[in-house]
Coordinates of C-alpha atoms in Angstrom, one line a residue:
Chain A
X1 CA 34.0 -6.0 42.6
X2 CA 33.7 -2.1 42.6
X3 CA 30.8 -0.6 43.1
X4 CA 28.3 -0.7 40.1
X5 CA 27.2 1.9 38.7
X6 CA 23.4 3.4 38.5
X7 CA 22.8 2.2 35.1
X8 CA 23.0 -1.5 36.5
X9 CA 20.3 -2.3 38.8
X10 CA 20.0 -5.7 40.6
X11 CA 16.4 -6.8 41.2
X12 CA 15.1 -9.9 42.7
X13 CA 18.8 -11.2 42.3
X14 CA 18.8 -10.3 38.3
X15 CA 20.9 -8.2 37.2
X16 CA 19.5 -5.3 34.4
X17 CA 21.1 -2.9 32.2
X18 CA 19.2 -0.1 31.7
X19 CA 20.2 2.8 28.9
X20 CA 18.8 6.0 29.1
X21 CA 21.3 8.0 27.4
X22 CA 18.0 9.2 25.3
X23 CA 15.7 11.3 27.7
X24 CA 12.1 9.6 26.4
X25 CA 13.2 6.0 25.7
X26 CA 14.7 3.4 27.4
X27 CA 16.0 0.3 27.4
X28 CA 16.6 -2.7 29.6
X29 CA 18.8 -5.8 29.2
X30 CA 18.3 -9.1 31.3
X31 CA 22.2 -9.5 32.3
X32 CA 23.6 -13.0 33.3
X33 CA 27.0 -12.0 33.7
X34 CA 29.2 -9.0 34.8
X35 CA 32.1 -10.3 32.8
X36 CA 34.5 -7.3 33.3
X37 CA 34.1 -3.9 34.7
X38 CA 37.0 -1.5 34.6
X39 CA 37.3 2.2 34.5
X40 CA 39.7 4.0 31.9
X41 CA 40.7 7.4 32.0
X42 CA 38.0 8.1 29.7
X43 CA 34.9 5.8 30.3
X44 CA 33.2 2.8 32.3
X45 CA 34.5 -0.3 30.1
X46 CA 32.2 -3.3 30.7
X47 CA 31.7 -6.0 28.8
X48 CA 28.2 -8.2 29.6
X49 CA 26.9 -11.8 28.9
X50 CA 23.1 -10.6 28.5
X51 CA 20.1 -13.2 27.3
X52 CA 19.2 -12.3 24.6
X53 CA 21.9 -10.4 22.6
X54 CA 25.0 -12.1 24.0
X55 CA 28.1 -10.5 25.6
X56 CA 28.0 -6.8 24.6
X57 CA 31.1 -4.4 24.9
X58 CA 29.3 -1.4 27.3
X59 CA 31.3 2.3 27.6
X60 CA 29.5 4.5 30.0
X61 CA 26.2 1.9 30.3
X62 CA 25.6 2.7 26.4
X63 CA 25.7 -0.7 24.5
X64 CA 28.6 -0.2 21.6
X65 CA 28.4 -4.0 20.2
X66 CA 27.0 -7.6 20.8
X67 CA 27.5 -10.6 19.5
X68 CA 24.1 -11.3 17.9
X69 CA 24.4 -8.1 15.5
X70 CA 27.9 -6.8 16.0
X71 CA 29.0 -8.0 12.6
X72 CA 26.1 -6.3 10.7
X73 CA 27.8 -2.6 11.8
X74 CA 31.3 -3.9 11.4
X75 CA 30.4 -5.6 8.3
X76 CA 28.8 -2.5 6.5
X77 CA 31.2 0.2 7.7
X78 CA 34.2 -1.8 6.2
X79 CA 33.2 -3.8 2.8
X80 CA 31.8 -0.7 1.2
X81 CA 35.1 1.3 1.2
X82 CA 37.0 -1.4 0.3
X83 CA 34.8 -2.6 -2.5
X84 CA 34.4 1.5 -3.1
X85 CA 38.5 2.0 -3.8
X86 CA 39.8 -0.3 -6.6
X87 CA 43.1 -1.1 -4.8
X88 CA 43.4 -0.2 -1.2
X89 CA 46.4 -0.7 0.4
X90 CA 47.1 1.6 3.8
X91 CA 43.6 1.9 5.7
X92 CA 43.1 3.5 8.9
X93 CA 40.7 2.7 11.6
X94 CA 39.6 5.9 13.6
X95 CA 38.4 4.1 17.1
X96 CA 37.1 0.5 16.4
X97 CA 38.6 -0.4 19.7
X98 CA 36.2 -3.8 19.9
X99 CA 38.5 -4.8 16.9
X100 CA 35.3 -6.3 14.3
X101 CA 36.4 -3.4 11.7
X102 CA 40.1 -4.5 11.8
X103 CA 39.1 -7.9 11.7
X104 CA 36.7 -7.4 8.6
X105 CA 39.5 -5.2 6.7
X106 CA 42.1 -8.0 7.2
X107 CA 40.4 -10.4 5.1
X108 CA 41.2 -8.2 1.7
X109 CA 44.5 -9.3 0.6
X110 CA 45.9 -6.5 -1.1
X111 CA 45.4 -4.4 1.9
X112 CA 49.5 -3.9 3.3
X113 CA 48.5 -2.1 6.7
X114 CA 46.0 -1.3 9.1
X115 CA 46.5 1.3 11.4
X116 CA 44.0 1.2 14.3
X117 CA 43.8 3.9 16.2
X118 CA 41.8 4.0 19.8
X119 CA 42.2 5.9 22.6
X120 CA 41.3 3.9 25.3
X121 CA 43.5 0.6 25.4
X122 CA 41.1 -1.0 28.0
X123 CA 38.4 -0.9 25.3
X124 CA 40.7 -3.1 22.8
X125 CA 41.8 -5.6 26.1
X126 CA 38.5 -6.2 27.7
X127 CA 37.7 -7.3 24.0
X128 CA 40.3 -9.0 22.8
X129 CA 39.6 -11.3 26.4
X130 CA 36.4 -11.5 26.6
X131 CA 34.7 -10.6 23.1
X132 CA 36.5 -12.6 20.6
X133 CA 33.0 -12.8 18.9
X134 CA 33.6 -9.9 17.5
X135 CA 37.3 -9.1 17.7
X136 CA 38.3 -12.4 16.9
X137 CA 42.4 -13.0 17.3
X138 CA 43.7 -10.4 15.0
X139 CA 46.7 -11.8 15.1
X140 CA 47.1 -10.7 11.7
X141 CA 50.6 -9.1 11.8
X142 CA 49.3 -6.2 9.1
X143 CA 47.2 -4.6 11.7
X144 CA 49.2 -1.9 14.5
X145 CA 47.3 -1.2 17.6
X146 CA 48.2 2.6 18.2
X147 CA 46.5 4.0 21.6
X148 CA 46.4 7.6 20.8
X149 CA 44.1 10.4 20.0
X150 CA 42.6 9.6 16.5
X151 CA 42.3 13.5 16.0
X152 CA 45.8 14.5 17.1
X153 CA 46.9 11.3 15.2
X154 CA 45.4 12.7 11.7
X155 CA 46.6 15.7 12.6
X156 CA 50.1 14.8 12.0
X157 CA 49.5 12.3 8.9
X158 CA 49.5 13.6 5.6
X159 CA 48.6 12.2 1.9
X160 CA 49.0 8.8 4.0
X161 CA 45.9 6.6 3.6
X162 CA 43.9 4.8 1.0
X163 CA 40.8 4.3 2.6
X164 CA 40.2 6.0 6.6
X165 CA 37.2 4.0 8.7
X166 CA 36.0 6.5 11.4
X167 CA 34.7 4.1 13.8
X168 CA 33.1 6.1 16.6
X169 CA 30.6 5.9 19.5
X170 CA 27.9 8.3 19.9
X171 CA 28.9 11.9 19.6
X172 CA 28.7 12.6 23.5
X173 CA 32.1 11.5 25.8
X174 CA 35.1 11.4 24.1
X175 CA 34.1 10.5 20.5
X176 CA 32.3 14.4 20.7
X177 CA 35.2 15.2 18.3
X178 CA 35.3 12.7 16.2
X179 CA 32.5 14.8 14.6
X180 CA 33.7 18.3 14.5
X181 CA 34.0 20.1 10.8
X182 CA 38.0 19.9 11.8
X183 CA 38.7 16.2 12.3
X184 CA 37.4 16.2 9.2
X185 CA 39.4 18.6 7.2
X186 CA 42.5 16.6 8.8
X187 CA 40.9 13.0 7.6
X188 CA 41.0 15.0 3.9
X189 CA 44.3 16.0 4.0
X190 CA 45.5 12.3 5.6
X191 CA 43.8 10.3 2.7
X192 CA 45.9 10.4 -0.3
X193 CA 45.0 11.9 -3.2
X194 CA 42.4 8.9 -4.8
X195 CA 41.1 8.4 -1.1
X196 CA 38.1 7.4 0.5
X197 CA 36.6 8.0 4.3
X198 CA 34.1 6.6 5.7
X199 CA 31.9 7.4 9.5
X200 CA 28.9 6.5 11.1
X201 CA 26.5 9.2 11.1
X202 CA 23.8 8.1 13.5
X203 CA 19.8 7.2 12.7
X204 CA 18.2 9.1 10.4
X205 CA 15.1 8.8 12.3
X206 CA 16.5 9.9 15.8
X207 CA 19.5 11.8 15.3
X208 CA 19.2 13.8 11.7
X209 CA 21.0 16.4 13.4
X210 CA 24.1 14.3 13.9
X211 CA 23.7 12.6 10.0
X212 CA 23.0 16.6 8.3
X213 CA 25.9 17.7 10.3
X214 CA 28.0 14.8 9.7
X215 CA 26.8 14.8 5.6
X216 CA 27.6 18.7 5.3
X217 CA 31.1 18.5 6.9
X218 CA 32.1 15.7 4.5
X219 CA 30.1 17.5 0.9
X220 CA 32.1 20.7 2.2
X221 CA 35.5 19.0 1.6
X222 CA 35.2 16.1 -0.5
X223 CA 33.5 16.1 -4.3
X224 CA 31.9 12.9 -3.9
X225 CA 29.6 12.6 -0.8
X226 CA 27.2 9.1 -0.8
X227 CA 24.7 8.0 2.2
X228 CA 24.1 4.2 2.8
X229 CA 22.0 2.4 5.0
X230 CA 21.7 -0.7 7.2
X231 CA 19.8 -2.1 10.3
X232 CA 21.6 -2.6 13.3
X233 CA 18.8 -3.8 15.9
X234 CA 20.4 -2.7 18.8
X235 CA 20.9 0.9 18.2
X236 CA 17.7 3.1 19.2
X237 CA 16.2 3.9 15.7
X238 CA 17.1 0.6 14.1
X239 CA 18.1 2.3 10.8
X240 CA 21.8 3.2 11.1
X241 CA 23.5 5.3 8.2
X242 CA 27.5 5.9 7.2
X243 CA 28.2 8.8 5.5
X244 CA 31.1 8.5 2.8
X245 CA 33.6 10.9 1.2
X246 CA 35.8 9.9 -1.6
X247 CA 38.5 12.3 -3.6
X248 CA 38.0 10.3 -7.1
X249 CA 35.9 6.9 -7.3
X250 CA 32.2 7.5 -7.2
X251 CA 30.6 4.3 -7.4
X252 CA 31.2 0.9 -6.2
X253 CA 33.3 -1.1 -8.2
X254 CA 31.5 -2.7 -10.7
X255 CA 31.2 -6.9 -11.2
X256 CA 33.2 -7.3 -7.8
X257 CA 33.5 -10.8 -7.0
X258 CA 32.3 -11.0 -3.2
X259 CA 33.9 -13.9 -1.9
X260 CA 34.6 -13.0 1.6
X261 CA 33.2 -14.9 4.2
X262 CA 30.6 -12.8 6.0
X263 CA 27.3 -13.0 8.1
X264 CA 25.3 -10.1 6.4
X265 CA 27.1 -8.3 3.9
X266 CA 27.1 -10.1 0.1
X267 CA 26.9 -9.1 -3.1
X268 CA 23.1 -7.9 -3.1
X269 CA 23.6 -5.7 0.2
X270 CA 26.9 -4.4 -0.9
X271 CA 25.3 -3.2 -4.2
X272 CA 21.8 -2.1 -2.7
X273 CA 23.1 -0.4 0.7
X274 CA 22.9 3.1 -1.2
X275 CA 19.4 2.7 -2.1
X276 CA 17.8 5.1 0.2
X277 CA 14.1 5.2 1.8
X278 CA 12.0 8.5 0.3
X279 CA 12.0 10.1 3.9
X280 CA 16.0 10.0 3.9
X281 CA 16.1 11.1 0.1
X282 CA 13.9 14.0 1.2
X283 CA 15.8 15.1 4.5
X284 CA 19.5 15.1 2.5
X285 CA 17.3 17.1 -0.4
X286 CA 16.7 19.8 2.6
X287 CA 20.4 20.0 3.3
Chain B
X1 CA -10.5 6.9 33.9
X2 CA -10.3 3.6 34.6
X3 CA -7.1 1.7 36.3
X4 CA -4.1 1.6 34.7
X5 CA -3.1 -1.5 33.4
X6 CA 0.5 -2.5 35.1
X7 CA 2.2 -1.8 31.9
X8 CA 1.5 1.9 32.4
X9 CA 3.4 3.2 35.3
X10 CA 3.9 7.0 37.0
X11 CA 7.4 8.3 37.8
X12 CA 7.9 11.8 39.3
X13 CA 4.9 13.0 37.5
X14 CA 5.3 10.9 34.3
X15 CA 3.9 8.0 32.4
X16 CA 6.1 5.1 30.8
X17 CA 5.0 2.6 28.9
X18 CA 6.8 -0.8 29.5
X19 CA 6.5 -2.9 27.0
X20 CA 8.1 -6.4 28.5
X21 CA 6.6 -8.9 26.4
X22 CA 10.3 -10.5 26.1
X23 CA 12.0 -11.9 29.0
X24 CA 14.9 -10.6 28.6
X25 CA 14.6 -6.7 26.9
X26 CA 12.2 -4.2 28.4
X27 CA 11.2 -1.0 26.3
X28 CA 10.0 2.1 27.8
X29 CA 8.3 4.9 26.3
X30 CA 8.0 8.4 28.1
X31 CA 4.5 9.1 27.3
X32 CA 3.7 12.4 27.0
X33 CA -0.7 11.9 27.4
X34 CA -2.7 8.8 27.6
X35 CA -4.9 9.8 24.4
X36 CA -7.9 6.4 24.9
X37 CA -7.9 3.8 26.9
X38 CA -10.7 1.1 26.8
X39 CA -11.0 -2.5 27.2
X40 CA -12.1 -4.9 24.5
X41 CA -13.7 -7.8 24.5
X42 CA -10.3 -9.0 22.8
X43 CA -7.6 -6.8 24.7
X44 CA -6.9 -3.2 26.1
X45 CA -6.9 -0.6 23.5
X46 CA -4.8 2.3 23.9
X47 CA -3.6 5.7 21.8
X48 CA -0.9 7.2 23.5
X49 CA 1.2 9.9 22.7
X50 CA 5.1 9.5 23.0
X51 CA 7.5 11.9 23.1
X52 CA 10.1 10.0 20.8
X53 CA 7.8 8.5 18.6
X54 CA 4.4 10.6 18.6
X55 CA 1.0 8.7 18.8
X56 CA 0.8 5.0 19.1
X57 CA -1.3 2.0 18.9
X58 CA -1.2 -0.3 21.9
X59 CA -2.7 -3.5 22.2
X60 CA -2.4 -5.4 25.4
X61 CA 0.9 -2.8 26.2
X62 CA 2.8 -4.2 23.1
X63 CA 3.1 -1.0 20.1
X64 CA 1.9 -1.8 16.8
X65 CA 2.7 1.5 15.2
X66 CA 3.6 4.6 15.9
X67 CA 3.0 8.1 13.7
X68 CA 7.3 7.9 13.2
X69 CA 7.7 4.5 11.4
X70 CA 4.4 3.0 11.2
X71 CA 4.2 4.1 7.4
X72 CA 7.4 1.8 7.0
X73 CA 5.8 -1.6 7.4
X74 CA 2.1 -0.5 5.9
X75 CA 4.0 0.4 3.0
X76 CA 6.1 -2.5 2.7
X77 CA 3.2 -5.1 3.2
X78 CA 1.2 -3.2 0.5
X79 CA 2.7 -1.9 -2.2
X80 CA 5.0 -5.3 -2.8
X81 CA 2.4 -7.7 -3.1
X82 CA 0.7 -4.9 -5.1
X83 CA 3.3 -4.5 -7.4
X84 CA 4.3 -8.6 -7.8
X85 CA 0.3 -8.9 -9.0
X86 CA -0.2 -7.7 -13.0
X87 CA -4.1 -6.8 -11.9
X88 CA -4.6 -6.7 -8.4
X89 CA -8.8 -6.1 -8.8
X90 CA -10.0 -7.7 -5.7
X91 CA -8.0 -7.3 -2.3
X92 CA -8.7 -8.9 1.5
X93 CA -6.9 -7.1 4.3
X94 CA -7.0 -9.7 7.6
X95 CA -6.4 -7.5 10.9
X96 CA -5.3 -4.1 9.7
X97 CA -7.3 -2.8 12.2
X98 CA -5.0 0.7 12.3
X99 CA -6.4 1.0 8.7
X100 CA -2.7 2.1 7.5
X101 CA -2.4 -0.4 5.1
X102 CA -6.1 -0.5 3.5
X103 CA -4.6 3.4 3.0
X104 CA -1.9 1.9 0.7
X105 CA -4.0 0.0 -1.0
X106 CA -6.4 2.9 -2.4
X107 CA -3.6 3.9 -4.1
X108 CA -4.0 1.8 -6.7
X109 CA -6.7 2.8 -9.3
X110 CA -6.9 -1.1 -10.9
X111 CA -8.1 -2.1 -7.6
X112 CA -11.9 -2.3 -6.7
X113 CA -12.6 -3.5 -3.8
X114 CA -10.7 -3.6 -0.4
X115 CA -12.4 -5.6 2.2
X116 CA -10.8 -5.6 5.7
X117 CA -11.8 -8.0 8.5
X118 CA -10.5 -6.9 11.7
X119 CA -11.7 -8.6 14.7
X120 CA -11.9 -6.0 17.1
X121 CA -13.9 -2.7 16.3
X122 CA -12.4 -0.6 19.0
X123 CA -9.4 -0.8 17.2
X124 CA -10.2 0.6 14.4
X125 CA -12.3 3.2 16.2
X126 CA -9.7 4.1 17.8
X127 CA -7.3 4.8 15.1
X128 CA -9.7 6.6 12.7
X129 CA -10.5 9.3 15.7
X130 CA -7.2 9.7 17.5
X131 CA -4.3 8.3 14.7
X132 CA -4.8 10.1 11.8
X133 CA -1.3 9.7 10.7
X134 CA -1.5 6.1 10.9
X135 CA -5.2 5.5 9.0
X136 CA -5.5 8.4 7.1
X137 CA -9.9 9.4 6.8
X138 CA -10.6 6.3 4.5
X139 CA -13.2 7.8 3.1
X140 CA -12.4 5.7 -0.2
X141 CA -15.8 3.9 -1.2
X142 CA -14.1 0.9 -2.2
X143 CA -12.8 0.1 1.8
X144 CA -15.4 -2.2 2.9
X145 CA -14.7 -2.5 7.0
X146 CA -16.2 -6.2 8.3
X147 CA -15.8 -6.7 12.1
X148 CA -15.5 -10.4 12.1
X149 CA -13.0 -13.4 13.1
X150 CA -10.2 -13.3 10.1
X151 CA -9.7 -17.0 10.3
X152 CA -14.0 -17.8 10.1
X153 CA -14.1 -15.8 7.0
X154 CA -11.3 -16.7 4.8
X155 CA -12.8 -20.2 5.7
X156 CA -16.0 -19.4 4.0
X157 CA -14.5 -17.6 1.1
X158 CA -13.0 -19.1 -2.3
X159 CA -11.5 -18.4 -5.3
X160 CA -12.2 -14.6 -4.6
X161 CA -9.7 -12.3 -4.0
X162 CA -6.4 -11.3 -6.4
X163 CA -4.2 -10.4 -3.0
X164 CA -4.3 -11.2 0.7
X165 CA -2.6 -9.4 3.0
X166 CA -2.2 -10.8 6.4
X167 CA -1.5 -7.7 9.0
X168 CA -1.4 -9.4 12.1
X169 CA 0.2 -8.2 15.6
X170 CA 2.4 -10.7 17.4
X171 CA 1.7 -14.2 17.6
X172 CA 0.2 -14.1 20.9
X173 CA -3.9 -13.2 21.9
X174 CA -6.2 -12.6 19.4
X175 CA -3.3 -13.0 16.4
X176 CA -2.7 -16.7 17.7
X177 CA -4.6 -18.6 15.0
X178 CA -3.0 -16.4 12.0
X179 CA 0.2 -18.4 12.3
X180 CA -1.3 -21.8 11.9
X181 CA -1.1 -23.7 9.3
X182 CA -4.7 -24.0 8.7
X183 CA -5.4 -20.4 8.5
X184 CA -2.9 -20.7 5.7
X185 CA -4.9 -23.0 3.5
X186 CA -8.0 -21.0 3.8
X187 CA -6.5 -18.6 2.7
X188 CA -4.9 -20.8 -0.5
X189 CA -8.8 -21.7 -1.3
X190 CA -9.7 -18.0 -0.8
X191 CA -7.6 -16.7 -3.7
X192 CA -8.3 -16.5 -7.1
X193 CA -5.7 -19.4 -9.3
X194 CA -3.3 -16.7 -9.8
X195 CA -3.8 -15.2 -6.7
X196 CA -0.6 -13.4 -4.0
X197 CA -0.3 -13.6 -0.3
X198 CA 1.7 -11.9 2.0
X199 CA 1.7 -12.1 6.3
X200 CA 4.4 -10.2 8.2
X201 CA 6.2 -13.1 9.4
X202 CA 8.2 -11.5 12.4
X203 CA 12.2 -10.5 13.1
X204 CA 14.5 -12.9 11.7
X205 CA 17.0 -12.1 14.7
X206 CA 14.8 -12.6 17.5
X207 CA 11.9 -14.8 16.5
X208 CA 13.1 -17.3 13.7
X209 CA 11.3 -20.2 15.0
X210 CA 7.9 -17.8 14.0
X211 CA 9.7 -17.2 10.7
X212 CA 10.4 -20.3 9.9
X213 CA 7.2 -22.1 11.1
X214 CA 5.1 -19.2 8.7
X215 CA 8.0 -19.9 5.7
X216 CA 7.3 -23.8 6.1
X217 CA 3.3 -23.4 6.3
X218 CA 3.7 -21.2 2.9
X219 CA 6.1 -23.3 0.7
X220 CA 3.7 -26.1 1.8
X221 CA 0.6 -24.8 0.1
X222 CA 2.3 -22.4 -2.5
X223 CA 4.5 -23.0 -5.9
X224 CA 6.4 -20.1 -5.3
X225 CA 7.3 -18.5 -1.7
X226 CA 9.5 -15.2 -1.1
X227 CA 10.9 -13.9 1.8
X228 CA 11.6 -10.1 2.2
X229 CA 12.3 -7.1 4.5
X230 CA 12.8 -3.8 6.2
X231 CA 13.0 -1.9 8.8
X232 CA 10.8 -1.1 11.8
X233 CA 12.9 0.8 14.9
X234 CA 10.0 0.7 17.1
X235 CA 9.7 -3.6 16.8
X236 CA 12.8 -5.4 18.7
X237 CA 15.2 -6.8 16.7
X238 CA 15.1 -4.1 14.4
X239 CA 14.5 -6.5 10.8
X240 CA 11.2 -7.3 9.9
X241 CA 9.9 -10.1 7.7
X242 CA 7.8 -10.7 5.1
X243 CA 6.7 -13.8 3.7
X244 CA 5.1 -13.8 0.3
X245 CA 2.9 -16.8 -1.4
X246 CA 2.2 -16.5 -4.8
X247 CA 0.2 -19.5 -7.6
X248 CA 1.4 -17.8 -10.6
X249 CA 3.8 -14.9 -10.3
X250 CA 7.1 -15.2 -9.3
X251 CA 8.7 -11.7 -9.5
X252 CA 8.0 -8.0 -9.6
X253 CA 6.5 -6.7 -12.3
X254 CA 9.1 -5.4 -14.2
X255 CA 9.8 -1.8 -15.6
X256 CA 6.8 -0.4 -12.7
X257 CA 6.6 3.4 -12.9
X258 CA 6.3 3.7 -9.5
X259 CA 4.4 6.9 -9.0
X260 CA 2.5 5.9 -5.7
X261 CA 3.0 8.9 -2.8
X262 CA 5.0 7.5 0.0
X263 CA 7.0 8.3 2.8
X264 CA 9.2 4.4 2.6
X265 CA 9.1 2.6 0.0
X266 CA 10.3 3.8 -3.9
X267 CA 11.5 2.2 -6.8
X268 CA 14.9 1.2 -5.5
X269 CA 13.3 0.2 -2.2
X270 CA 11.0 -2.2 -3.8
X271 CA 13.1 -4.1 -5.7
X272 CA 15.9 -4.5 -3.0
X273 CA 13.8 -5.3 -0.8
X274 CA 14.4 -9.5 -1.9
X275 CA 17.5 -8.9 -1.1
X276 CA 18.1 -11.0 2.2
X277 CA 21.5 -10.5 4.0
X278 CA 23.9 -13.7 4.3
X279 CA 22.7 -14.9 7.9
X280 CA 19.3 -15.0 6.6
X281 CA 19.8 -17.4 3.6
X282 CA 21.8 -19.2 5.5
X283 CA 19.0 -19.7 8.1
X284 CA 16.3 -20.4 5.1
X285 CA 18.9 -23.0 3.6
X286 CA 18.1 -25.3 7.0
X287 CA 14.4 -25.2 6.3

């Protein structure tokens, strides 16, 4: 095996992934397996068998996913568009190489195509092999795995999409565009004209900077601008928001009947995801 | 000052804080000045101040709270038992010690008298002169502070209180005996026939084997048991549990005009708050 890098330490013949992408806090994972370690053009792709939150898909020794709580972010960044847009037939996924969004969008069955757009193949292969907690088989033939810049690629699409997931990693590496005022404007003009996009936009608690950036950007273009909420245990912060932009529909649909199978989303989350803490009502009132 | 405890360690000039009470996740905190530091006759005591999170209470090198989200969970095991009780007169806070949620509590102009037994002094020493944030002054008259054994005196008190709040830290030291059964049905005999419970009852994620013991021991002695949660970033696993007991009332309250100053919890908050994502009714289904 190459040589590991410094954010794997082996102690007393355990092996420990330590974060510290954050400068005051870190944190360490008991690793019992180095299932697969490649580098991409862009990243460190790993994925790990740790104790306590199962394999995890790694870029750059920052955990992206794991199988204990990878389907609450995959989950809550997919059913609330869809359940948001009354009849959504071309979505596109906007990174989501670890293939739980795709997966969760392919379950709706008036949904035509899914256009899933990552730039780093390796990302998609190490967890198509070796995640398949999350990815599952997708061998739904509605999805297209396109390996391509997501911003050139909404660049060139226009008055395309229904619904547009922007699945990103943090805003460091290369997802640093993925949350620029301009990839924005270009996910506007790709949606069609009753459209709906949705990102991740960080803790509220840690990274307001990154949410009130992300949240201006999207009020700026779109009429309809809505914050929601969930937990995601492994992201520093616990609280994780998505930020949502739609052209037309402001609410989610009413008297939808949820009958998806799913491990944290229902009926009650879906409605009460955008019921917001006072802190977070009191930050957006600053913006 | 005395030793450090091995919890505390010095890098290049700088203090972490380890917290490795799990096996298999370690948590470190770049601590920005060891604030107190004494030894109980229960456990080691410390304030220290974080750079992420600002001040924090540390018991035996596990945080309890910190000045960034420890309003989250004082609010959320206050104001919902609070607010589930028509006439919440006569309240009992076991542990507490950071005196956050006795704060809560005064909030409420119905209620008139708030005794809180906390077992270890130094605690709540410690948090009146160095965590502000966290315990407010408590100058209220009606916060009666008793430095006793939490399990001793619900045993010699019955048919008292309205509401029982049960802020315990983890289920390990000094907190062992406030996951027992036993404990439990003192407390039963200690409410009033239409009395309310409620005991943080851990992270459904990583510790559902505390959950479930603490949901068993409830719907046991209780007609009417409710699970709900939130949030707390600083606790691992991200979710946090509540289990409520209750003789008589088996909802809200409902129409509240919630008017109480928070920083967490609002009108929306509190009635979502029941509403358990699909893993965790799944996992209260096997009990």
């Amino acid at each position: 095996m190459k040589q590991l890098p410094s954010y794997i330490k082996k102690e007393n013949d355990i092996y420990w992934l330590t974060e510290d992408e954050r400068e005051n806090l870190k944190i360490s994972y008991r690793i019992r397996e180095i299932v697969y370690f490649e580098k991409s053009p862009y990243q460190d792709v790993m994925i790990l068998d740790s104790y306590d939150f199962g394999r995890m898909l790694v870029l750059d020794g920052v955990v992206q996913t794991t199988s204990i709580d990878g389907y609450i972010y995959n989950e809550m960044i997919s059913h609330i568009p869809l359940n948001f847009h009354p009849n959504p037939k071309r979505v596109l996924i906007i990174g989501g190489g670890d293939l739980g969004a795709a997966q969760e969008v392919t379950k709706y069955d008036q949904v035509e195509k899914i256009d899933l757009v990552e730039i780093d193949q390796l990302v998609v292969e190490a967890s198509k092999k070796y995640l398949s907690e999350i990815s599952g088989d997708l061998s739904d033939p509605r999805v297209e795995l396109i390996y391509h810049d997501g911003v050139e690629f909404v660049k060139n699409h226009h008055n395309q999409y229904d619904v547009i997931i922007v699945d990103s990693s943090d805003p460091i590496g290369p997802a640093k565009q993925l949350f620029e005022y301009e990839f924005y404007h270009h996910i506007y003009r790709a949606l069609k004209e009753d459209g709906i996009m949705v990102c991740q936009s960080q803790s509220p608690l840690l990274h307001f900077d990154v949410l009130k950036q992300t949240y201006k950007h999207i009020q700026t273009l779109f009429p309809i601008t809505r914050l929601y909420m969930t937990t995601v245990p492994t992201y520093p912060g616990g609280f994780w928001s998505f930020t949502l932009g739609s052209k037309k529909y402001d609410q989610l649909l009413p008297n939808i009947p949820f009958d998806k199978q799913t491990r944290y989303v229902n009926k009650d989350i879906l409605y009460h995801s955008f019921s917001l803490p006072e802190f977070v009502h009191h930050k957006l009132n600053e913006i």
